[in-house]
PDB file of C-alpha atoms in Angstrom:
ATOM      1  CA  UNK A  83     -25.226  44.958 -35.093  1.00 82.00           C
ATOM      2  CA  UNK A  84     -28.757  44.486 -33.772  1.00 92.00           C
ATOM      3  CA  UNK A  85     -29.813  43.165 -30.381  1.00 94.00           C
ATOM      4  CA  UNK A  86     -29.890  39.380 -30.705  1.00 96.00           C
ATOM      5  CA  UNK A  87     -32.196  36.825 -29.118  1.00 96.00           C
ATOM      6  CA  UNK A  88     -31.138  33.277 -29.923  1.00 95.00           C
ATOM      7  CA  UNK A  89     -33.771  30.635 -29.145  1.00 95.00           C
ATOM      8  CA  UNK A  90     -33.206  26.925 -29.314  1.00 92.00           C
ATOM      9  CA  UNK A  91     -34.694  23.804 -27.875  1.00 85.00           C
ATOM     10  CA  UNK A  92     -32.350  22.154 -25.386  1.00 84.00           C
ATOM     11  CA  UNK A  93     -30.238  19.615 -27.279  1.00 82.00           C
ATOM     12  CA  UNK A  94     -31.099  21.256 -30.593  1.00 84.00           C
ATOM     13  CA  UNK A  95     -27.663  22.263 -31.800  1.00 82.00           C
ATOM     14  CA  UNK A  96     -26.753  25.486 -30.003  1.00 87.00           C
ATOM     15  CA  UNK A  97     -23.205  24.182 -29.647  1.00 85.00           C
ATOM     16  CA  UNK A  98     -22.824  24.635 -33.404  1.00 84.00           C
ATOM     17  CA  UNK A  99     -24.052  28.234 -33.427  1.00 88.00           C
ATOM     18  CA  UNK A 100     -23.219  29.824 -30.094  1.00 90.00           C
ATOM     19  CA  UNK A 101     -19.385  29.813 -30.110  1.00 90.00           C
ATOM     20  CA  UNK A 102     -19.167  31.467 -33.529  1.00 92.00           C
ATOM     21  CA  UNK A 103     -22.078  33.841 -33.031  1.00 92.00           C
ATOM     22  CA  UNK A 104     -20.705  34.981 -29.657  1.00 92.00           C
ATOM     23  CA  UNK A 105     -17.200  35.425 -31.095  1.00 93.00           C
ATOM     24  CA  UNK A 106     -18.323  37.705 -33.909  1.00 94.00           C
ATOM     25  CA  UNK A 107     -20.941  39.540 -31.836  1.00 94.00           C
ATOM     26  CA  UNK A 108     -18.272  40.316 -29.256  1.00 93.00           C
ATOM     27  CA  UNK A 109     -15.906  41.501 -31.991  1.00 93.00           C
ATOM     28  CA  UNK A 110     -18.711  43.798 -33.216  1.00 92.00           C
ATOM     29  CA  UNK A 111     -18.948  45.416 -29.793  1.00 89.00           C
ATOM     30  CA  UNK A 112     -21.489  43.325 -27.926  1.00 89.00           C
ATOM     31  CA  UNK A 113     -20.250  42.636 -24.415  1.00 78.00           C
ATOM     32  CA  UNK A 114     -23.558  41.802 -22.769  1.00 85.00           C
ATOM     33  CA  UNK A 115     -24.311  38.116 -23.111  1.00 91.00           C
ATOM     34  CA  UNK A 116     -27.013  36.450 -21.040  1.00 91.00           C
ATOM     35  CA  UNK A 117     -28.192  32.883 -21.046  1.00 90.00           C
ATOM     36  CA  UNK A 118     -31.310  30.805 -20.417  1.00 89.00           C
ATOM     37  CA  UNK A 119     -31.056  31.248 -16.636  1.00 87.00           C
ATOM     38  CA  UNK A 120     -30.998  35.077 -16.889  1.00 89.00           C
ATOM     39  CA  UNK A 121     -34.163  36.127 -18.741  1.00 84.00           C
ATOM     40  CA  UNK A 122     -34.355  39.504 -16.979  1.00 87.00           C
ATOM     41  CA  UNK A 123     -30.938  40.577 -18.278  1.00 91.00           C
ATOM     42  CA  UNK A 124     -32.164  41.415 -21.772  1.00 92.00           C
ATOM     43  CA  UNK A 125     -34.537  44.129 -20.555  1.00 93.00           C
ATOM     44  CA  UNK A 126     -31.900  45.410 -18.117  1.00 93.00           C
ATOM     45  CA  UNK A 127     -29.199  45.611 -20.784  1.00 92.00           C
ATOM     46  CA  UNK A 128     -31.473  47.302 -23.322  1.00 93.00           C
ATOM     47  CA  UNK A 129     -32.726  49.800 -20.701  1.00 93.00           C
ATOM     48  CA  UNK A 130     -29.087  50.619 -19.895  1.00 93.00           C
ATOM     49  CA  UNK A 131     -28.445  51.368 -23.578  1.00 92.00           C
ATOM     50  CA  UNK A 132     -26.214  48.326 -24.066  1.00 91.00           C
ATOM     51  CA  UNK A 133     -26.099  46.092 -27.133  1.00 91.00           C
ATOM     52  CA  UNK A 134     -27.652  42.839 -25.864  1.00 92.00           C
ATOM     53  CA  UNK A 135     -27.391  39.171 -26.754  1.00 94.00           C
ATOM     54  CA  UNK A 136     -29.848  36.798 -25.049  1.00 94.00           C
ATOM     55  CA  UNK A 137     -29.720  33.032 -25.444  1.00 94.00           C
ATOM     56  CA  UNK A 138     -33.002  31.442 -24.397  1.00 93.00           C
ATOM     57  CA  UNK A 139     -35.119  28.301 -24.285  1.00 91.00           C
ATOM     58  CA  UNK A 140     -38.245  30.384 -23.566  1.00 91.00           C
ATOM     59  CA  UNK A 141     -41.170  31.101 -25.839  1.00 92.00           C
ATOM     60  CA  UNK A 142     -41.715  34.351 -27.737  1.00 95.00           C
ATOM     61  CA  UNK A 143     -44.308  35.592 -25.244  1.00 94.00           C
ATOM     62  CA  UNK A 144     -41.377  36.394 -22.937  1.00 92.00           C
ATOM     63  CA  UNK A 145     -40.068  38.837 -25.557  1.00 95.00           C
ATOM     64  CA  UNK A 146     -43.363  40.494 -26.517  1.00 95.00           C
ATOM     65  CA  UNK A 147     -42.011  43.982 -25.763  1.00 95.00           C
ATOM     66  CA  UNK A 148     -39.098  43.465 -28.150  1.00 97.00           C
ATOM     67  CA  UNK A 149     -40.685  41.486 -31.004  1.00 97.00           C
ATOM     68  CA  UNK A 150     -41.981  44.587 -32.828  1.00 97.00           C
ATOM     69  CA  UNK A 151     -38.642  46.407 -32.508  1.00 96.00           C
ATOM     70  CA  UNK A 152     -36.613  46.864 -35.689  1.00 95.00           C
ATOM     71  CA  UNK A 153     -33.312  46.847 -33.804  1.00 95.00           C
ATOM     72  CA  UNK A 154     -33.856  43.248 -32.628  1.00 97.00           C
ATOM     73  CA  UNK A 155     -33.117  40.020 -34.435  1.00 97.00           C
ATOM     74  CA  UNK A 156     -34.638  36.751 -33.246  1.00 98.00           C
ATOM     75  CA  UNK A 157     -32.934  33.554 -34.328  1.00 97.00           C
ATOM     76  CA  UNK A 158     -34.910  30.357 -33.804  1.00 96.00           C
ATOM     77  CA  UNK A 159     -33.113  27.004 -34.077  1.00 94.00           C
ATOM     78  CA  UNK A 160     -35.223  23.864 -33.854  1.00 92.00           C
ATOM     79  CA  UNK A 161     -34.528  20.186 -34.350  1.00 90.00           C
ATOM     80  CA  UNK A 162     -36.451  17.017 -35.102  1.00 86.00           C
ATOM     81  CA  UNK A 163     -38.198  16.167 -31.793  1.00 82.00           C
ATOM     82  CA  UNK A 164     -37.051  12.551 -31.997  1.00 84.00           C
ATOM     83  CA  UNK A 165     -33.424  13.696 -32.080  1.00 87.00           C
ATOM     84  CA  UNK A 166     -34.032  16.080 -29.180  1.00 85.00           C
ATOM     85  CA  UNK A 167     -35.501  13.187 -27.185  1.00 87.00           C
ATOM     86  CA  UNK A 168     -32.538  10.900 -27.839  1.00 90.00           C
ATOM     87  CA  UNK A 169     -29.986  13.641 -27.121  1.00 87.00           C
ATOM     88  CA  UNK A 170     -31.763  14.597 -23.902  1.00 85.00           C
ATOM     89  CA  UNK A 171     -31.791  11.034 -22.587  1.00 90.00           C
ATOM     90  CA  UNK A 172     -28.194  10.369 -23.653  1.00 91.00           C
ATOM     91  CA  UNK A 173     -27.115  13.549 -21.833  1.00 88.00           C
ATOM     92  CA  UNK A 174     -28.892  12.451 -18.647  1.00 89.00           C
ATOM     93  CA  UNK A 175     -27.093   9.130 -18.800  1.00 92.00           C
ATOM     94  CA  UNK A 176     -23.685  10.600 -19.657  1.00 90.00           C
ATOM     95  CA  UNK A 177     -23.956  13.213 -16.894  1.00 91.00           C
ATOM     96  CA  UNK A 178     -25.137  10.537 -14.439  1.00 92.00           C
ATOM     97  CA  UNK A 179     -28.395  12.400 -13.792  1.00 90.00           C
ATOM     98  CA  UNK A 180     -30.653   9.423 -14.449  1.00 86.00           C
ATOM     99  CA  UNK A 181     -31.302   8.571 -10.774  1.00 90.00           C
ATOM    100  CA  UNK A 182     -30.945   4.846 -11.461  1.00 92.00           C
ATOM    101  CA  UNK A 183     -33.619   4.811 -14.155  1.00 94.00           C
ATOM    102  CA  UNK A 184     -33.131   2.726 -17.268  1.00 93.00           C
ATOM    103  CA  UNK A 185     -32.808   4.355 -20.656  1.00 93.00           C
ATOM    104  CA  UNK A 186     -36.310   3.192 -21.594  1.00 93.00           C
ATOM    105  CA  UNK A 187     -37.736   4.614 -18.354  1.00 93.00           C
ATOM    106  CA  UNK A 188     -36.102   7.956 -19.125  1.00 91.00           C
ATOM    107  CA  UNK A 189     -37.610   8.003 -22.630  1.00 90.00           C
ATOM    108  CA  UNK A 190     -41.076   7.227 -21.309  1.00 91.00           C
ATOM    109  CA  UNK A 191     -40.792   9.773 -18.495  1.00 89.00           C
ATOM    110  CA  UNK A 192     -39.802  12.514 -20.917  1.00 85.00           C
ATOM    111  CA  UNK A 193     -42.564  11.608 -23.360  1.00 85.00           C
ATOM    112  CA  UNK A 194     -45.145  11.478 -20.542  1.00 86.00           C
ATOM    113  CA  UNK A 195     -44.085  14.989 -19.475  1.00 83.00           C
ATOM    114  CA  UNK A 196     -45.027  16.229 -22.959  1.00 77.00           C
ATOM    115  CA  UNK A 197     -41.328  17.059 -23.347  1.00 76.00           C
ATOM    116  CA  UNK A 198     -41.633  19.724 -20.669  1.00 71.00           C
ATOM    117  CA  UNK A 199     -43.980  21.605 -23.051  1.00 74.00           C
ATOM    118  CA  UNK A 200     -40.920  22.915 -24.866  1.00 78.00           C
ATOM    119  CA  UNK A 201     -42.286  22.031 -28.301  1.00 83.00           C
ATOM    120  CA  UNK A 202     -45.149  24.455 -27.702  1.00 87.00           C
ATOM    121  CA  UNK A 203     -42.525  27.196 -27.390  1.00 88.00           C
ATOM    122  CA  UNK A 204     -40.768  26.005 -30.549  1.00 89.00           C
ATOM    123  CA  UNK A 205     -44.036  25.998 -32.479  1.00 91.00           C
ATOM    124  CA  UNK A 206     -44.801  29.517 -31.240  1.00 93.00           C
ATOM    125  CA  UNK A 207     -41.430  30.764 -32.489  1.00 94.00           C
ATOM    126  CA  UNK A 208     -41.844  28.992 -35.814  1.00 93.00           C
ATOM    127  CA  UNK A 209     -45.292  30.520 -36.304  1.00 95.00           C
ATOM    128  CA  UNK A 210     -43.889  34.059 -36.197  1.00 95.00           C
ATOM    129  CA  UNK A 211     -43.745  35.447 -39.693  1.00 93.00           C
ATOM    130  CA  UNK A 212     -42.017  38.772 -39.404  1.00 95.00           C
ATOM    131  CA  UNK A 213     -38.905  40.286 -40.883  1.00 97.00           C
ATOM    132  CA  UNK A 214     -36.862  40.243 -37.673  1.00 98.00           C
ATOM    133  CA  UNK A 215     -37.354  36.509 -36.985  1.00 98.00           C
ATOM    134  CA  UNK A 216     -35.429  33.777 -38.760  1.00 97.00           C
ATOM    135  CA  UNK A 217     -36.264  30.097 -38.352  1.00 95.00           C
ATOM    136  CA  UNK A 218     -33.639  27.452 -38.998  1.00 94.00           C
ATOM    137  CA  UNK A 219     -33.500  23.747 -38.363  1.00 93.00           C
ATOM    138  CA  UNK A 220     -30.528  21.898 -36.967  1.00 91.00           C
ATOM    139  CA  UNK A 221     -30.759  19.560 -39.936  1.00 90.00           C
ATOM    140  CA  UNK A 222     -30.368  22.365 -42.501  1.00 90.00           C
ATOM    141  CA  UNK A 223     -27.618  24.010 -40.453  1.00 89.00           C
ATOM    142  CA  UNK A 224     -25.468  20.909 -40.183  1.00 87.00           C
ATOM    143  CA  UNK A 225     -25.612  20.327 -43.965  1.00 91.00           C
ATOM    144  CA  UNK A 226     -23.260  23.286 -44.376  1.00 90.00           C
ATOM    145  CA  UNK A 227     -22.262  24.849 -41.066  1.00 90.00           C
ATOM    146  CA  UNK A 228     -20.304  27.832 -42.466  1.00 91.00           C
ATOM    147  CA  UNK A 229     -23.111  28.706 -44.888  1.00 93.00           C
ATOM    148  CA  UNK A 230     -25.746  28.410 -42.152  1.00 93.00           C
ATOM    149  CA  UNK A 231     -23.668  30.574 -39.837  1.00 94.00           C
ATOM    150  CA  UNK A 232     -23.150  33.129 -42.622  1.00 95.00           C
ATOM    151  CA  UNK A 233     -26.923  33.305 -43.006  1.00 95.00           C
ATOM    152  CA  UNK A 234     -27.339  33.900 -39.253  1.00 95.00           C
ATOM    153  CA  UNK A 235     -24.570  36.507 -39.060  1.00 96.00           C
ATOM    154  CA  UNK A 236     -25.932  38.409 -42.064  1.00 96.00           C
ATOM    155  CA  UNK A 237     -29.466  38.311 -40.672  1.00 97.00           C
ATOM    156  CA  UNK A 238     -28.291  39.684 -37.308  1.00 95.00           C
ATOM    157  CA  UNK A 239     -26.082  42.247 -39.078  1.00 95.00           C
ATOM    158  CA  UNK A 240     -23.003  40.907 -37.307  1.00 95.00           C
ATOM    159  CA  UNK A 241     -19.945  41.616 -39.473  1.00 95.00           C
ATOM    160  CA  UNK A 242     -17.627  38.739 -40.361  1.00 95.00           C
ATOM    161  CA  UNK A 243     -15.440  38.150 -43.391  1.00 95.00           C
ATOM    162  CA  UNK A 244     -15.731  34.808 -45.136  1.00 93.00           C
ATOM    163  CA  UNK A 245     -12.092  34.063 -44.284  1.00 95.00           C
ATOM    164  CA  UNK A 246     -12.611  34.827 -40.585  1.00 95.00           C
ATOM    165  CA  UNK A 247     -15.784  32.734 -40.531  1.00 94.00           C
ATOM    166  CA  UNK A 248     -14.053  29.769 -42.184  1.00 92.00           C
ATOM    167  CA  UNK A 249     -11.136  30.023 -39.741  1.00 93.00           C
ATOM    168  CA  UNK A 250     -13.465  30.236 -36.753  1.00 93.00           C
ATOM    169  CA  UNK A 251     -15.473  27.234 -37.909  1.00 89.00           C
ATOM    170  CA  UNK A 252     -12.339  25.189 -38.568  1.00 88.00           C
ATOM    171  CA  UNK A 253     -10.923  26.028 -35.153  1.00 86.00           C
ATOM    172  CA  UNK A 254     -14.101  25.462 -33.157  1.00 78.00           C
ATOM    173  CA  UNK A 255     -15.401  22.385 -34.911  1.00 70.00           C
ATOM    174  CA  UNK A 256     -12.075  20.599 -35.211  1.00 56.00           C
ATOM    175  CA  UNK A 257     -11.500  21.210 -31.484  1.00 50.00           C
ATOM    176  CA  UNK A 258     -15.040  20.071 -30.661  1.00 47.00           C
ATOM    177  CA  UNK A 259     -14.569  16.882 -32.675  1.00 41.00           C
ATOM    178  CA  UNK A 260     -11.274  16.166 -30.877  1.00 40.00           C
ATOM    179  CA  UNK A 261     -12.930  16.638 -27.485  1.00 42.00           C
ATOM    180  CA  UNK A 262     -15.712  14.240 -28.429  1.00 38.00           C
ATOM    181  CA  UNK A 263     -13.209  11.717 -29.777  1.00 40.00           C
ATOM    182  CA  UNK A 264     -14.243  11.780 -33.438  1.00 33.00           C
TER     183      UNK A 264
END
């Protein structure tokens, strides 16, 4: 298994990928998982000789030291910006973080902020054309979740049998659908 950096826009579908990718990466011996709030951990884990997994919302410039390394795999998941916008605003409302603003005010505020410049980061990731970077869209992933996850696991050299992958997907996505009330 390679070191893994998983980039996604907020609200771009990480909940589809992360549970399965973490499960199989952990089974392959990776015990060092760090998230978007811990960008320094990747360098620390690698310097300590540990197999690292970093989930991030940051642009590729933050990983410049690792981008040329053959033992790293960078997975970039993006989503239609309109869907990201709607999901972001719906999350603010559902989590009661809207500070009394209307839904329309939240949309306009987010648009006026240039989406927090996060699409610049997404475009930077998508522009990378190198063998250790894979770009996927949420839309292509959700067409066939197990197949998309197989592609990611194979790219990152994370072992998983087809049976184990199917079972993991069935367990995680059936449970997720029940929690959401589908």
